[in-house]
PDB file of C-alpha atoms in Angstrom:
ATOM      1  CA  MET A  11      15.492 -26.674 -13.173  1.00 94.00           C
ATOM      2  CA  ILE A  12      16.367 -23.803 -10.819  1.00 96.00           C
ATOM      3  CA  THR A  13      14.384 -23.485  -7.580  1.00 95.00           C
ATOM      4  CA  ILE A  14      14.333 -20.117  -5.848  1.00 96.00           C
ATOM      5  CA  ILE A  15      13.061 -20.039  -2.262  1.00 94.00           C
ATOM      6  CA  GLY A  16      12.412 -16.841  -0.314  1.00 95.00           C
ATOM      7  CA  CYS A  17      12.459 -17.248   3.452  1.00 93.00           C
ATOM      8  CA  GLY A  18      11.185 -14.915   6.137  1.00 92.00           C
ATOM      9  CA  ASN A  19       8.273 -13.598   8.123  1.00 92.00           C
ATOM     10  CA  LEU A  20       5.978 -11.174   6.259  1.00 94.00           C
ATOM     11  CA  ILE A  21       4.719  -9.624   9.534  1.00 95.00           C
ATOM     12  CA  ARG A  22       8.202  -8.704  10.802  1.00 94.00           C
ATOM     13  CA  LYS A  23       8.934  -5.901   8.301  1.00 97.00           C
ATOM     14  CA  ASP A  24      12.393  -6.463   6.728  1.00 98.00           C
ATOM     15  CA  ASP A  25      12.309 -10.154   7.660  1.00 95.00           C
ATOM     16  CA  GLY A  26       9.807 -10.492   4.832  1.00 96.00           C
ATOM     17  CA  ALA A  27      12.503  -9.650   2.229  1.00 97.00           C
ATOM     18  CA  GLY A  28      12.725 -13.230   0.958  1.00 96.00           C
ATOM     19  CA  PRO A  29       9.002 -13.839   0.326  1.00 96.00           C
ATOM     20  CA  ILE A  30       8.588 -10.328  -1.064  1.00 97.00           C
ATOM     21  CA  LEU A  31      11.469 -10.905  -3.479  1.00 98.00           C
ATOM     22  CA  ILE A  32       9.720 -14.107  -4.671  1.00 97.00           C
ATOM     23  CA  ARG A  33       6.563 -12.075  -5.384  1.00 97.00           C
ATOM     24  CA  LYS A  34       8.643  -9.532  -7.367  1.00 97.00           C
ATOM     25  CA  LEU A  35      10.225 -12.338  -9.429  1.00 97.00           C
ATOM     26  CA  TRP A  36       6.744 -13.699 -10.085  1.00 96.00           C
ATOM     27  CA  ASP A  37       5.590 -10.251 -11.296  1.00 95.00           C
ATOM     28  CA  LEU A  38       8.695  -9.777 -13.466  1.00 94.00           C
ATOM     29  CA  GLY A  39       8.221 -13.233 -14.982  1.00 94.00           C
ATOM     30  CA  VAL A  40      10.744 -16.036 -14.836  1.00 95.00           C
ATOM     31  CA  PRO A  41      11.714 -18.573 -17.493  1.00 95.00           C
ATOM     32  CA  SER A  42       9.863 -21.909 -17.527  1.00 95.00           C
ATOM     33  CA  HIS A  43      12.909 -23.731 -16.022  1.00 96.00           C
ATOM     34  CA  VAL A  44      12.612 -21.670 -12.827  1.00 96.00           C
ATOM     35  CA  ARG A  45      10.380 -22.635  -9.895  1.00 95.00           C
ATOM     36  CA  LEU A  46       9.537 -20.050  -7.206  1.00 96.00           C
ATOM     37  CA  ALA A  47       8.596 -20.899  -3.622  1.00 93.00           C
ATOM     38  CA  ASP A  48       7.777 -18.912  -0.487  1.00 91.00           C
ATOM     39  CA  GLY A  49       9.657 -20.759   2.228  1.00 84.00           C
ATOM     40  CA  GLY A  50       8.148 -18.671   5.020  1.00 79.00           C
ATOM     41  CA  THR A  51       9.641 -19.350   8.409  1.00 79.00           C
ATOM     42  CA  ALA A  52       9.481 -23.144   8.423  1.00 76.00           C
ATOM     43  CA  GLY A  53      12.905 -24.632   7.555  1.00 71.00           C
ATOM     44  CA  MET A  54      11.451 -28.082   7.030  1.00 73.00           C
ATOM     45  CA  ASP A  55       9.225 -26.653   4.267  1.00 78.00           C
ATOM     46  CA  VAL A  56      12.398 -25.532   2.477  1.00 80.00           C
ATOM     47  CA  VAL A  57      13.612 -29.119   2.336  1.00 78.00           C
ATOM     48  CA  PHE A  58      10.379 -30.199   0.609  1.00 79.00           C
ATOM     49  CA  GLN A  59      10.491 -27.263  -1.836  1.00 83.00           C
ATOM     50  CA  ILE A  60      13.928 -28.239  -3.201  1.00 85.00           C
ATOM     51  CA  GLY A  61      12.481 -30.998  -5.350  1.00 78.00           C
ATOM     52  CA  LYS A  62      14.511 -32.059  -8.375  1.00 83.00           C
ATOM     53  CA  ALA A  63      16.343 -28.768  -8.771  1.00 92.00           C
ATOM     54  CA  GLU A  64      19.749 -28.699 -10.396  1.00 94.00           C
ATOM     55  CA  GLU A  65      20.393 -25.295  -8.803  1.00 96.00           C
ATOM     56  CA  LEU A  66      18.979 -23.845  -5.585  1.00 94.00           C
ATOM     57  CA  ILE A  67      18.829 -20.155  -4.666  1.00 96.00           C
ATOM     58  CA  ILE A  68      17.722 -19.135  -1.161  1.00 93.00           C
ATOM     59  CA  ILE A  69      16.935 -15.526  -0.192  1.00 96.00           C
ATOM     60  CA  ASP A  70      16.546 -14.328   3.399  1.00 94.00           C
ATOM     61  CA  ALA A  71      17.120 -11.320   5.640  1.00 95.00           C
ATOM     62  CA  CYS A  72      20.058 -11.170   8.026  1.00 94.00           C
ATOM     63  CA  THR A  73      21.439  -9.001  10.816  1.00 93.00           C
ATOM     64  CA  THR A  74      25.228  -8.761  10.733  1.00 94.00           C
ATOM     65  CA  GLY A  75      25.636  -5.115  11.671  1.00 96.00           C
ATOM     66  CA  ALA A  76      26.355  -4.104   8.054  1.00 97.00           C
ATOM     67  CA  GLU A  77      24.635  -1.189   6.353  1.00 98.00           C
ATOM     68  CA  PRO A  78      20.918  -1.900   5.897  1.00 98.00           C
ATOM     69  CA  GLY A  79      20.215  -3.246   2.418  1.00 98.00           C
ATOM     70  CA  THR A  80      23.662  -4.760   1.977  1.00 98.00           C
ATOM     71  CA  VAL A  81      23.358  -7.967  -0.081  1.00 98.00           C
ATOM     72  CA  PHE A  82      25.621 -10.906   0.676  1.00 97.00           C
ATOM     73  CA  GLU A  83      26.039 -13.665  -1.925  1.00 96.00           C
ATOM     74  CA  ILE A  84      27.271 -16.846  -0.219  1.00 93.00           C
ATOM     75  CA  PRO A  85      27.857 -20.398  -1.506  1.00 93.00           C
ATOM     76  CA  GLY A  86      25.382 -22.703   0.278  1.00 88.00           C
ATOM     77  CA  GLU A  87      28.110 -24.975   1.692  1.00 84.00           C
ATOM     78  CA  GLU A  88      29.492 -21.981   3.673  1.00 85.00           C
ATOM     79  CA  VAL A  89      26.243 -21.483   5.636  1.00 80.00           C
ATOM     80  CA  GLU A  90      25.030 -25.087   5.823  1.00 74.00           C
ATOM     81  CA  GLU A  91      24.236 -25.886   9.484  1.00 66.00           C
ATOM     82  CA  THR A  92      25.167 -29.283  10.904  1.00 66.00           C
ATOM     83  CA  PRO A  93      24.827 -31.411  12.929  1.00 57.00           C
ATOM     84  CA  LEU A  94      21.130 -32.070  12.836  1.00 62.00           C
ATOM     85  CA  GLU A  95      20.947 -34.066  16.074  1.00 67.00           C
ATOM     86  CA  ASN A  96      18.854 -32.755  18.974  1.00 67.00           C
ATOM     87  CA  ILE A  97      17.243 -29.989  16.972  1.00 66.00           C
ATOM     88  CA  ASN A  98      13.537 -29.275  17.233  1.00 61.00           C
ATOM     89  CA  LEU A  99      11.339 -27.955  14.415  1.00 61.00           C
ATOM     90  CA  HIS A 100      11.119 -24.510  15.947  1.00 59.00           C
ATOM     91  CA  ASP A 101      14.890 -24.094  15.557  1.00 66.00           C
ATOM     92  CA  PHE A 102      15.097 -25.787  12.146  1.00 70.00           C
ATOM     93  CA  ARG A 103      15.914 -23.092   9.544  1.00 73.00           C
ATOM     94  CA  TRP A 104      16.880 -22.962   5.868  1.00 78.00           C
ATOM     95  CA  ASN A 105      20.561 -23.446   6.754  1.00 77.00           C
ATOM     96  CA  HIS A 106      19.618 -26.731   8.403  1.00 73.00           C
ATOM     97  CA  ALA A 107      17.439 -27.541   5.358  1.00 81.00           C
ATOM     98  CA  ILE A 108      20.586 -27.475   3.161  1.00 80.00           C
ATOM     99  CA  ALA A 109      22.181 -30.184   5.307  1.00 79.00           C
ATOM    100  CA  MET A 110      18.940 -32.161   5.625  1.00 81.00           C
ATOM    101  CA  GLY A 111      18.346 -31.869   1.867  1.00 83.00           C
ATOM    102  CA  LYS A 112      21.821 -33.248   1.131  1.00 82.00           C
ATOM    103  CA  TRP A 113      21.202 -36.190   3.422  1.00 82.00           C
ATOM    104  CA  LEU A 114      17.670 -36.842   2.248  1.00 81.00           C
ATOM    105  CA  LEU A 115      18.030 -36.259  -1.496  1.00 84.00           C
ATOM    106  CA  LYS A 116      21.593 -37.578  -1.811  1.00 86.00           C
ATOM    107  CA  ASN A 117      22.554 -37.470  -5.502  1.00 90.00           C
ATOM    108  CA  ASP A 118      19.381 -35.567  -6.372  1.00 90.00           C
ATOM    109  CA  PHE A 119      20.427 -32.590  -4.247  1.00 89.00           C
ATOM    110  CA  PRO A 120      21.217 -29.490  -6.347  1.00 93.00           C
ATOM    111  CA  LYS A 121      24.801 -29.298  -7.493  1.00 91.00           C
ATOM    112  CA  LYS A 122      24.865 -25.518  -6.919  1.00 94.00           C
ATOM    113  CA  VAL A 123      23.400 -23.684  -3.930  1.00 92.00           C
ATOM    114  CA  THR A 124      23.581 -19.914  -3.617  1.00 95.00           C
ATOM    115  CA  VAL A 125      22.305 -17.944  -0.626  1.00 94.00           C
ATOM    116  CA  TYR A 126      21.503 -14.254  -0.845  1.00 97.00           C
ATOM    117  CA  LEU A 127      21.189 -12.486   2.505  1.00 95.00           C
ATOM    118  CA  ILE A 128      19.888  -8.942   2.725  1.00 97.00           C
ATOM    119  CA  GLU A 129      20.850  -6.883   5.759  1.00 97.00           C
ATOM    120  CA  ALA A 130      17.683  -5.874   7.625  1.00 97.00           C
ATOM    121  CA  GLN A 131      17.070  -2.514   9.227  1.00 97.00           C
ATOM    122  CA  ASP A 132      13.758  -3.077  10.999  1.00 97.00           C
ATOM    123  CA  LEU A 133      12.524  -6.434  12.312  1.00 95.00           C
ATOM    124  CA  SER A 134       9.671  -5.086  14.377  1.00 96.00           C
ATOM    125  CA  TYR A 135       6.108  -6.274  13.930  1.00 97.00           C
ATOM    126  CA  GLY A 136       4.382  -4.809  10.911  1.00 96.00           C
ATOM    127  CA  THR A 137       4.422  -5.120   7.137  1.00 95.00           C
ATOM    128  CA  GLY A 138       6.470  -3.553   4.395  1.00 95.00           C
ATOM    129  CA  LEU A 139      10.168  -3.131   3.920  1.00 98.00           C
ATOM    130  CA  SER A 140      12.431  -0.269   4.971  1.00 98.00           C
ATOM    131  CA  PRO A 141      13.489   1.902   1.987  1.00 98.00           C
ATOM    132  CA  ALA A 142      17.087   0.489   1.896  1.00 98.00           C
ATOM    133  CA  VAL A 143      15.889  -3.151   1.991  1.00 98.00           C
ATOM    134  CA  ASP A 144      13.168  -2.472  -0.576  1.00 98.00           C
ATOM    135  CA  GLU A 145      15.716  -0.988  -2.974  1.00 98.00           C
ATOM    136  CA  SER A 146      18.025  -3.982  -2.483  1.00 98.00           C
ATOM    137  CA  VAL A 147      15.146  -6.444  -3.021  1.00 98.00           C
ATOM    138  CA  ASN A 148      14.289  -4.726  -6.296  1.00 97.00           C
ATOM    139  CA  LYS A 149      17.932  -4.729  -7.543  1.00 97.00           C
ATOM    140  CA  LEU A 150      18.450  -8.364  -6.464  1.00 98.00           C
ATOM    141  CA  ALA A 151      15.243  -9.445  -8.210  1.00 97.00           C
ATOM    142  CA  LYS A 152      16.498  -7.931 -11.470  1.00 96.00           C
ATOM    143  CA  LYS A 153      19.936  -9.494 -11.000  1.00 96.00           C
ATOM    144  CA  ILE A 154      18.369 -12.929 -10.406  1.00 97.00           C
ATOM    145  CA  ILE A 155      16.150 -12.573 -13.494  1.00 96.00           C
ATOM    146  CA  ARG A 156      19.221 -11.816 -15.606  1.00 95.00           C
ATOM    147  CA  LYS A 157      21.105 -14.738 -14.046  1.00 94.00           C
ATOM    148  CA  VAL A 158      18.359 -17.349 -14.542  1.00 95.00           C
ATOM    149  CA  SER A 159      17.692 -16.015 -18.069  1.00 92.00           C
ATOM    150  CA  GLY A 160      21.354 -16.607 -19.029  1.00 88.00           C
ATOM    151  CA  GLU A 161      21.959 -12.954 -19.680  1.00 76.00           C
ATOM    152  CA  GLU A 162      25.424 -11.531 -19.015  1.00 49.00           C
ATOM    153  CA  ILE A 163      25.669  -9.208 -16.038  1.00 49.00           C
ATOM    154  CA  GLU A 164      27.778  -6.192 -16.901  1.00 47.00           C
ATOM    155  CA  VAL A 165      30.601  -5.477 -14.499  1.00 45.00           C
ATOM    156  CA  SER A 166      31.538  -1.850 -14.048  1.00 43.00           C
ATOM    157  CA  ASN A 167      35.168  -0.794 -13.685  1.00 41.00           C
ATOM    158  CA  ASN A 168      34.155   2.148 -11.532  1.00 40.00           C
TER     159      ASN A 168
END
């Protein structure tokens, strides 16, 4: 089973990229071996959504200073946040959930974790995505559908 979790805040514009992408995947239709979850803003909920997945995909917005809509694909172990001591639930995010999940689930933790981060343009209060982020969410949703369906992704030489 593949579990895909979209994280973010739907009332902070581009921060809602993760949950909106989950809704797009739902609308596009995913194979029966794929489980979709809206992780919202509560990192601890992400831990409980992992379940018995063999592969975990997490999607969230980020602010690195890159061009808005830039998509970063990162192995989970590169963004896993430890240690977990002295952290309160308000600060517990999906990157902490990866470490907590490994500790809690042990051998049942997914063997492969991929994180997709989408560069945000606007994190102000409100709903809807900026045009650049919306375009990236749509493209990433299609890429993920091809990936979880086992279809080859064509690589251009251009």
